PDB file of C-alpha atoms in Angstrom:
ATOM      1  CA  MET A   6     143.210  95.901 140.579  1.00  0.00           C
ATOM      2  CA  THR A   7     139.373  96.661 141.914  1.00  0.00           C
ATOM      3  CA  ARG A   8     136.074  97.841 140.278  1.00  0.00           C
ATOM      4  CA  LYS A   9     138.306  98.465 136.461  1.00  0.00           C
ATOM      5  CA  ARG A  10     136.704 100.174 133.593  1.00  0.00           C
ATOM      6  CA  GLY A  11     138.271 101.117 130.380  1.00  0.00           C
ATOM      7  CA  GLY A  12     141.626 101.193 132.238  1.00  0.00           C
ATOM      8  CA  LYS A  13     140.127 103.806 134.875  1.00  0.00           C
ATOM      9  CA  LEU A  14     140.253 103.952 138.803  1.00  0.00           C
ATOM     10  CA  THR A  15     137.731 105.194 141.545  1.00  0.00           C
ATOM     11  CA  ARG A  16     138.745 107.607 143.495  1.00  0.00           C
ATOM     12  CA  ARG A  17     139.273 104.960 146.520  1.00  0.00           C
ATOM     13  CA  GLU A  18     141.758 103.568 144.267  1.00  0.00           C
ATOM     14  CA  MET A  19     143.438 106.809 142.970  1.00  0.00           C
ATOM     15  CA  PHE A  20     143.559 107.784 147.256  1.00  0.00           C
ATOM     16  CA  SER A  21     145.106 104.151 147.973  1.00  0.00           C
ATOM     17  CA  ALA A  22     147.688 104.362 145.575  1.00  0.00           C
ATOM     18  CA  TRP A  23     148.977 107.978 146.861  1.00  0.00           C
ATOM     19  CA  CYS A  24     148.665 107.429 150.406  1.00  0.00           C
ATOM     20  CA  ILE A  25     151.055 103.996 150.188  1.00  0.00           C
ATOM     21  CA  GLY A  26     153.660 105.757 147.548  1.00  0.00           C
ATOM     22  CA  ALA A  27     153.532 108.736 150.616  1.00  0.00           C
ATOM     23  CA  ARG A  28     153.849 106.067 152.946  1.00  0.00           C
ATOM     24  CA  ASP A  29     157.068 103.925 151.017  1.00  0.00           C
ATOM     25  CA  GLY A  30     158.985 107.681 150.015  1.00  0.00           C
ATOM     26  CA  ARG A  31     159.184 108.261 153.755  1.00  0.00           C
ATOM     27  CA  ARG A  32     160.391 105.413 154.362  1.00  0.00           C
ATOM     28  CA  GLY A  33     162.594 105.510 151.851  1.00  0.00           C
ATOM     29  CA  VAL A  34     161.751 101.327 150.439  1.00  0.00           C
ATOM     30  CA  PHE A  35     164.528 100.999 148.337  1.00  0.00           C
ATOM     31  CA  THR A  36     168.076 102.234 147.473  1.00  0.00           C
ATOM     32  CA  LEU A  37     168.778 104.955 144.817  1.00  0.00           C
ATOM     33  CA  PRO A  38     171.049 103.710 141.758  1.00  0.00           C
ATOM     34  CA  THR A  39     174.879 105.224 141.766  1.00  0.00           C
ATOM     35  CA  GLU A  40     175.615 107.690 139.561  1.00  0.00           C
ATOM     36  CA  GLN A  41     177.354 104.579 137.755  1.00  0.00           C
ATOM     37  CA  GLU A  42     175.118 102.664 138.043  1.00  0.00           C
ATOM     38  CA  GLN A  43     172.254 105.169 136.820  1.00  0.00           C
ATOM     39  CA  ALA A  44     174.450 105.817 133.327  1.00  0.00           C
ATOM     40  CA  GLU A  45     174.575 101.671 132.907  1.00  0.00           C
ATOM     41  CA  SER A  46     170.550 102.174 132.732  1.00  0.00           C
ATOM     42  CA  PRO A  47     170.203 100.326 136.391  1.00  0.00           C
ATOM     43  CA  ALA A  48     166.995  98.009 136.551  1.00  0.00           C
ATOM     44  CA  PRO A  49     163.254 100.268 136.692  1.00  0.00           C
ATOM     45  CA  PRO A  50     162.915 100.348 140.443  1.00  0.00           C
ATOM     46  CA  THR A  51     160.697  98.474 142.142  1.00  0.00           C
ATOM     47  CA  THR A  52     158.693  98.130 145.741  1.00  0.00           C
ATOM     48  CA  ALA A  53     156.385  95.220 147.553  1.00  0.00           C
ATOM     49  CA  ALA A  54     153.429  97.831 146.343  1.00  0.00           C
ATOM     50  CA  ILE A  55     154.671  97.326 142.638  1.00  0.00           C
ATOM     51  CA  GLU A  56     154.890  94.108 142.339  1.00  0.00           C
ATOM     52  CA  ASP A  57     151.694  93.419 144.034  1.00  0.00           C
ATOM     53  CA  ARG A  58     150.346  94.894 140.955  1.00  0.00           C
ATOM     54  CA  TYR A  59     152.334  93.397 139.080  1.00  0.00           C
ATOM     55  CA  ARG A  60     150.902  90.114 140.176  1.00  0.00           C
ATOM     56  CA  ARG A  61     147.487  90.899 140.487  1.00  0.00           C
ATOM     57  CA  ALA A  62     147.632  91.986 136.493  1.00  0.00           C
ATOM     58  CA  VAL A  63     149.467  88.543 135.612  1.00  0.00           C
ATOM     59  CA  ALA A  64     146.526  87.057 137.933  1.00  0.00           C
ATOM     60  CA  VAL A  65     143.618  88.634 135.532  1.00  0.00           C
ATOM     61  CA  SER A  66     145.795  87.967 132.669  1.00  0.00           C
ATOM     62  CA  ARG A  67     145.290  83.862 133.755  1.00  0.00           C
ATOM     63  CA  ARG A  68     141.319  83.782 134.416  1.00  0.00           C
ATOM     64  CA  VAL A  69     140.759  85.545 131.158  1.00  0.00           C
ATOM     65  CA  PHE A  70     142.901  82.978 129.541  1.00  0.00           C
ATOM     66  CA  GLY A  71     141.416  80.193 131.342  1.00  0.00           C
ATOM     67  CA  ASP A  72     138.122  81.648 129.725  1.00  0.00           C
ATOM     68  CA  LEU A  73     139.295  81.834 126.655  1.00  0.00           C
ATOM     69  CA  TYR A  74     140.794  78.197 126.852  1.00  0.00           C
ATOM     70  CA  GLY A  75     137.161  77.052 127.997  1.00  0.00           C
ATOM     71  CA  ALA A  76     135.376  78.916 125.292  1.00  0.00           C
ATOM     72  CA  ASN A  77     138.013  77.551 122.474  1.00  0.00           C
ATOM     73  CA  ARG A  78     138.082  73.980 124.198  1.00  0.00           C
ATOM     74  CA  GLY A  79     137.065  72.626 120.199  1.00  0.00           C
ATOM     75  CA  VAL A  80     139.975  74.732 118.573  1.00  0.00           C
ATOM     76  CA  VAL A  81     142.730  73.257 120.677  1.00  0.00           C
ATOM     77  CA  GLU A  82     141.724  69.854 120.141  1.00  0.00           C
ATOM     78  CA  ARG A  83     141.129  70.590 116.544  1.00  0.00           C
ATOM     79  CA  LEU A  84     145.013  71.525 116.427  1.00  0.00           C
ATOM     80  CA  GLU A  85     146.082  68.771 118.617  1.00  0.00           C
ATOM     81  CA  ARG A  86     144.429  66.359 116.042  1.00  0.00           C
ATOM     82  CA  LEU A  87     145.762  67.947 113.369  1.00  0.00           C
ATOM     83  CA  LYS A  88     149.722  68.804 114.219  1.00  0.00           C
ATOM     84  CA  LEU A  89     149.638  64.519 114.481  1.00  0.00           C
ATOM     85  CA  VAL A  90     148.457  64.223 111.139  1.00  0.00           C
ATOM     86  CA  VAL A  91     151.433  67.273 109.836  1.00  0.00           C
ATOM     87  CA  ILE A  92     154.198  65.266 111.304  1.00  0.00           C
ATOM     88  CA  HIS A  93     152.504  61.920 110.570  1.00  0.00           C
ATOM     89  CA  GLU A  94     152.808  63.428 106.327  1.00  0.00           C
ATOM     90  CA  ALA A  95     156.076  64.278 106.622  1.00  0.00           C
ATOM     91  CA  ASP A  96     157.619  61.810 108.807  1.00  0.00           C
ATOM     92  CA  ALA A  97     155.226  58.734 107.203  1.00  0.00           C
ATOM     93  CA  VAL A  98     154.370  59.950 103.341  1.00  0.00           C
ATOM     94  CA  GLY A  99     157.644  62.540 103.073  1.00  0.00           C
ATOM     95  CA  LYS A 100     155.045  65.479 101.687  1.00  0.00           C
ATOM     96  CA  LEU A 101     152.763  67.216 103.262  1.00  0.00           C
ATOM     97  CA  THR A 102     149.227  67.499 101.428  1.00  0.00           C
ATOM     98  CA  PRO A 103     147.723  70.466 100.611  1.00  0.00           C
ATOM     99  CA  ALA A 104     144.588  69.890 102.783  1.00  0.00           C
ATOM    100  CA  ALA A 105     146.641  68.625 105.604  1.00  0.00           C
ATOM    101  CA  ALA A 106     148.574  72.496 105.820  1.00  0.00           C
ATOM    102  CA  GLY A 107     145.401  74.098 105.141  1.00  0.00           C
ATOM    103  CA  ARG A 108     143.424  72.672 108.027  1.00  0.00           C
ATOM    104  CA  PHE A 109     145.961  72.995 110.493  1.00  0.00           C
ATOM    105  CA  ARG A 110     146.808  76.598 109.199  1.00  0.00           C
ATOM    106  CA  ALA A 111     143.427  77.570 109.727  1.00  0.00           C
ATOM    107  CA  ALA A 112     143.240  76.189 113.637  1.00  0.00           C
ATOM    108  CA  TYR A 113     146.656  77.817 114.438  1.00  0.00           C
ATOM    109  CA  SER A 114     145.204  80.795 112.938  1.00  0.00           C
ATOM    110  CA  GLU A 115     141.866  80.502 114.859  1.00  0.00           C
ATOM    111  CA  TRP A 116     143.910  79.788 118.315  1.00  0.00           C
ATOM    112  CA  VAL A 117     146.140  83.045 117.694  1.00  0.00           C
ATOM    113  CA  TRP A 118     143.068  85.303 117.172  1.00  0.00           C
ATOM    114  CA  ALA A 119     141.937  83.875 120.641  1.00  0.00           C
ATOM    115  CA  VAL A 120     144.981  84.476 122.331  1.00  0.00           C
ATOM    116  CA  ASN A 121     145.326  88.180 120.449  1.00  0.00           C
ATOM    117  CA  ASP A 122     141.203  88.920 121.644  1.00  0.00           C
ATOM    118  CA  GLY A 123     142.614  87.518 125.240  1.00  0.00           C
ATOM    119  CA  HIS A 124     145.563  89.957 125.239  1.00  0.00           C
ATOM    120  CA  ASN A 125     144.130  93.061 124.039  1.00  0.00           C
ATOM    121  CA  ARG A 126     140.700  92.223 127.135  1.00  0.00           C
ATOM    122  CA  ALA A 127     143.771  91.780 129.425  1.00  0.00           C
ATOM    123  CA  GLN A 128     145.609  95.165 128.979  1.00  0.00           C
ATOM    124  CA  VAL A 129     142.651  96.755 129.058  1.00  0.00           C
ATOM    125  CA  LEU A 130     142.354  95.654 132.953  1.00  0.00           C
ATOM    126  CA  ALA A 131     146.418  96.034 132.524  1.00  0.00           C
ATOM    127  CA  ALA A 132     145.462 100.011 132.401  1.00  0.00           C
ATOM    128  CA  SER A 133     144.343 100.048 135.856  1.00  0.00           C
ATOM    129  CA  ALA A 134     147.482  98.858 137.274  1.00  0.00           C
ATOM    130  CA  ASP A 135     149.499 101.009 134.943  1.00  0.00           C
ATOM    131  CA  LEU A 136     147.553 103.674 136.618  1.00  0.00           C
ATOM    132  CA  TRP A 137     147.926 103.095 139.600  1.00  0.00           C
ATOM    133  CA  ILE A 138     151.507 102.454 139.609  1.00  0.00           C
ATOM    134  CA  ALA A 139     151.303 105.958 137.818  1.00  0.00           C
ATOM    135  CA  ARG A 140     150.102 107.621 140.770  1.00  0.00           C
ATOM    136  CA  TYR A 141     151.436 105.394 143.489  1.00  0.00           C
ATOM    137  CA  TRP A 142     155.095 106.641 141.904  1.00  0.00           C
ATOM    138  CA  ARG A 143     154.520 109.733 141.621  1.00  0.00           C
ATOM    139  CA  ALA A 144     153.445 110.531 145.224  1.00  0.00           C
ATOM    140  CA  LEU A 145     156.543 108.409 146.171  1.00  0.00           C
ATOM    141  CA  SER A 146     158.881 110.783 144.930  1.00  0.00           C
ATOM    142  CA  SER A 147     157.537 113.640 146.288  1.00  0.00           C
ATOM    143  CA  HIS A 148     158.059 112.241 149.578  1.00  0.00           C
ATOM    144  CA  HIS A 149     161.242 110.210 148.607  1.00  0.00           C
ATOM    145  CA  GLN A 150     164.134 111.879 150.516  1.00  0.00           C
ATOM    146  CA  GLY A 151     167.339 110.693 148.274  1.00  0.00           C
ATOM    147  CA  LEU A 152     165.023 111.566 144.874  1.00  0.00           C
ATOM    148  CA  ARG A 153     164.086 115.273 145.988  1.00  0.00           C
ATOM    149  CA  LYS A 154     168.115 115.616 146.896  1.00  0.00           C
ATOM    150  CA  ASN A 155     168.982 114.364 144.167  1.00  0.00           C
ATOM    151  CA  ARG A 156     166.997 116.313 141.286  1.00  0.00           C
ATOM    152  CA  GLU A 157     170.174 117.259 139.312  1.00  0.00           C
ATOM    153  CA  ARG A 158     170.859 113.581 138.343  1.00  0.00           C
ATOM    154  CA  HIS A 159     167.567 113.662 136.664  1.00  0.00           C
ATOM    155  CA  LEU A 160     166.297 110.809 138.329  1.00  0.00           C
ATOM    156  CA  ASP A 161     162.551 111.836 137.094  1.00  0.00           C
ATOM    157  CA  ARG A 162     163.696 109.635 134.078  1.00  0.00           C
ATOM    158  CA  TRP A 163     164.179 106.089 136.184  1.00  0.00           C
ATOM    159  CA  THR A 164     160.568 105.384 136.344  1.00  0.00           C
ATOM    160  CA  PRO A 165     158.934 101.717 137.422  1.00  0.00           C
ATOM    161  CA  ALA A 166     157.754  99.166 134.604  1.00  0.00           C
ATOM    162  CA  LEU A 167     154.466  98.735 133.774  1.00  0.00           C
ATOM    163  CA  ALA A 168     152.340  96.336 134.675  1.00  0.00           C
ATOM    164  CA  SER A 169     151.269  96.056 131.184  1.00  0.00           C
ATOM    165  CA  GLN A 170     154.494  94.901 130.066  1.00  0.00           C
ATOM    166  CA  ALA A 171     154.500  91.874 132.178  1.00  0.00           C
ATOM    167  CA  VAL A 172     150.636  90.953 130.730  1.00  0.00           C
ATOM    168  CA  SER A 173     152.251  91.274 127.203  1.00  0.00           C
ATOM    169  CA  ALA A 174     154.990  88.413 128.261  1.00  0.00           C
ATOM    170  CA  PHE A 175     152.396  86.096 129.397  1.00  0.00           C
ATOM    171  CA  TRP A 176     149.933  86.480 125.789  1.00  0.00           C
ATOM    172  CA  ALA A 177     153.173  86.423 124.152  1.00  0.00           C
ATOM    173  CA  ASP A 178     154.017  82.952 123.069  1.00  0.00           C
ATOM    174  CA  PRO A 179     150.838  80.880 121.131  1.00  0.00           C
ATOM    175  CA  VAL A 180     152.031  77.755 121.373  1.00  0.00           C
ATOM    176  CA  ALA A 181     153.812  77.978 125.326  1.00  0.00           C
ATOM    177  CA  LEU A 182     149.963  79.560 126.015  1.00  0.00           C
ATOM    178  CA  LEU A 183     148.074  76.126 124.828  1.00  0.00           C
ATOM    179  CA  TYR A 184     149.966  73.681 127.084  1.00  0.00           C
ATOM    180  CA  SER A 185     149.684  75.967 130.333  1.00  0.00           C
ATOM    181  CA  GLN A 186     146.920  74.767 132.072  1.00  0.00           C
ATOM    182  CA  PRO A 187     146.981  74.440 135.830  1.00  0.00           C
ATOM    183  CA  GLY A 188     147.643  70.191 136.435  1.00  0.00           C
ATOM    184  CA  SER A 189     150.302  69.934 133.386  1.00  0.00           C
ATOM    185  CA  ALA A 190     153.483  68.369 133.589  1.00  0.00           C
ATOM    186  CA  ASP A 191     155.662  70.356 132.765  1.00  0.00           C
ATOM    187  CA  ALA A 192     157.985  67.299 130.871  1.00  0.00           C
ATOM    188  CA  THR A 193     154.481  66.652 128.729  1.00  0.00           C
ATOM    189  CA  ALA A 194     153.557  70.506 127.637  1.00  0.00           C
ATOM    190  CA  ALA A 195     157.361  71.164 126.852  1.00  0.00           C
ATOM    191  CA  SER A 196     156.700  67.581 124.486  1.00  0.00           C
ATOM    192  CA  ASP A 197     153.692  69.009 123.137  1.00  0.00           C
ATOM    193  CA  ALA A 198     154.471  72.701 122.628  1.00  0.00           C
ATOM    194  CA  GLY A 199     157.939  70.854 120.742  1.00  0.00           C
ATOM    195  CA  GLN A 200     155.186  68.575 118.649  1.00  0.00           C
ATOM    196  CA  LEU A 201     153.727  72.053 117.603  1.00  0.00           C
ATOM    197  CA  ARG A 202     156.473  73.943 117.230  1.00  0.00           C
ATOM    198  CA  ARG A 203     157.400  71.138 114.360  1.00  0.00           C
ATOM    199  CA  ALA A 204     154.394  71.135 112.578  1.00  0.00           C
ATOM    200  CA  LEU A 205     154.815  74.479 112.167  1.00  0.00           C
ATOM    201  CA  GLU A 206     157.885  74.707 111.014  1.00  0.00           C
ATOM    202  CA  ILE A 207     156.827  71.779 108.669  1.00  0.00           C
ATOM    203  CA  VAL A 208     154.029  73.805 106.860  1.00  0.00           C
ATOM    204  CA  GLU A 209     155.863  76.832 107.045  1.00  0.00           C
ATOM    205  CA  SER A 210     158.650  75.139 104.630  1.00  0.00           C
ATOM    206  CA  TYR A 211     155.550  73.959 102.837  1.00  0.00           C
ATOM    207  CA  GLY A 212     154.135  77.458 102.229  1.00  0.00           C
ATOM    208  CA  ASN A 213     158.160  78.037 101.155  1.00  0.00           C
ATOM    209  CA  GLY A 214     157.888  75.522  97.826  1.00  0.00           C
ATOM    210  CA  SER A 215     159.788  72.679  99.789  1.00  0.00           C
ATOM    211  CA  GLY A 216     156.821  70.159 100.284  1.00  0.00           C
ATOM    212  CA  GLY A 217     156.824  69.510 103.245  1.00  0.00           C
ATOM    213  CA  GLN A 218     159.643  67.228 103.248  1.00  0.00           C
ATOM    214  CA  GLN A 219     162.432  66.701 105.860  1.00  0.00           C
ATOM    215  CA  SER A 220     165.871  66.002 105.637  1.00  0.00           C
TER     216      SER A 220
END
């Protein structure tokens, strides 16, 4: 995934995708699903080359997220403080104040907006990987003896998953992303994420008219 511009491939990338796909097709790098497996919706086909594109797409997402996290450090710190305020008011006071709920909602909304923006930027870059995979798979299919001999099974419908799906999975949970920075201890990250999810539940309960009181 080099020199991506709006999800386009360079001529060199297009040539590379076709050559590698043709090579892998001639080698028969994967086994076709049986007819029974095909009837049961087999997992999408994959190869080392396709997995490499998935890894590259997610690596780009990690870089985009690293930049996003740094640019929104103030939002992160504010959200960390406000989640503790929400939990303290619910536990120690027994009732969440409108001011605390409003500030927390505003901070979390700002974080979610930043995550969505990062996701959109990463998807533009992932589109290049999707184009590469599509071209690679066309070349592989046209050179793979098993696929060519079994056209009546309609294996042309059996296609790889998109790299953009892996990217979407990376960005799917704004709470988990907040604590996914390299170097974060798993146990600490899980505890912090649990606190934020609890604060969200408290604020949601407050919004539903229970006043944030915890039973």
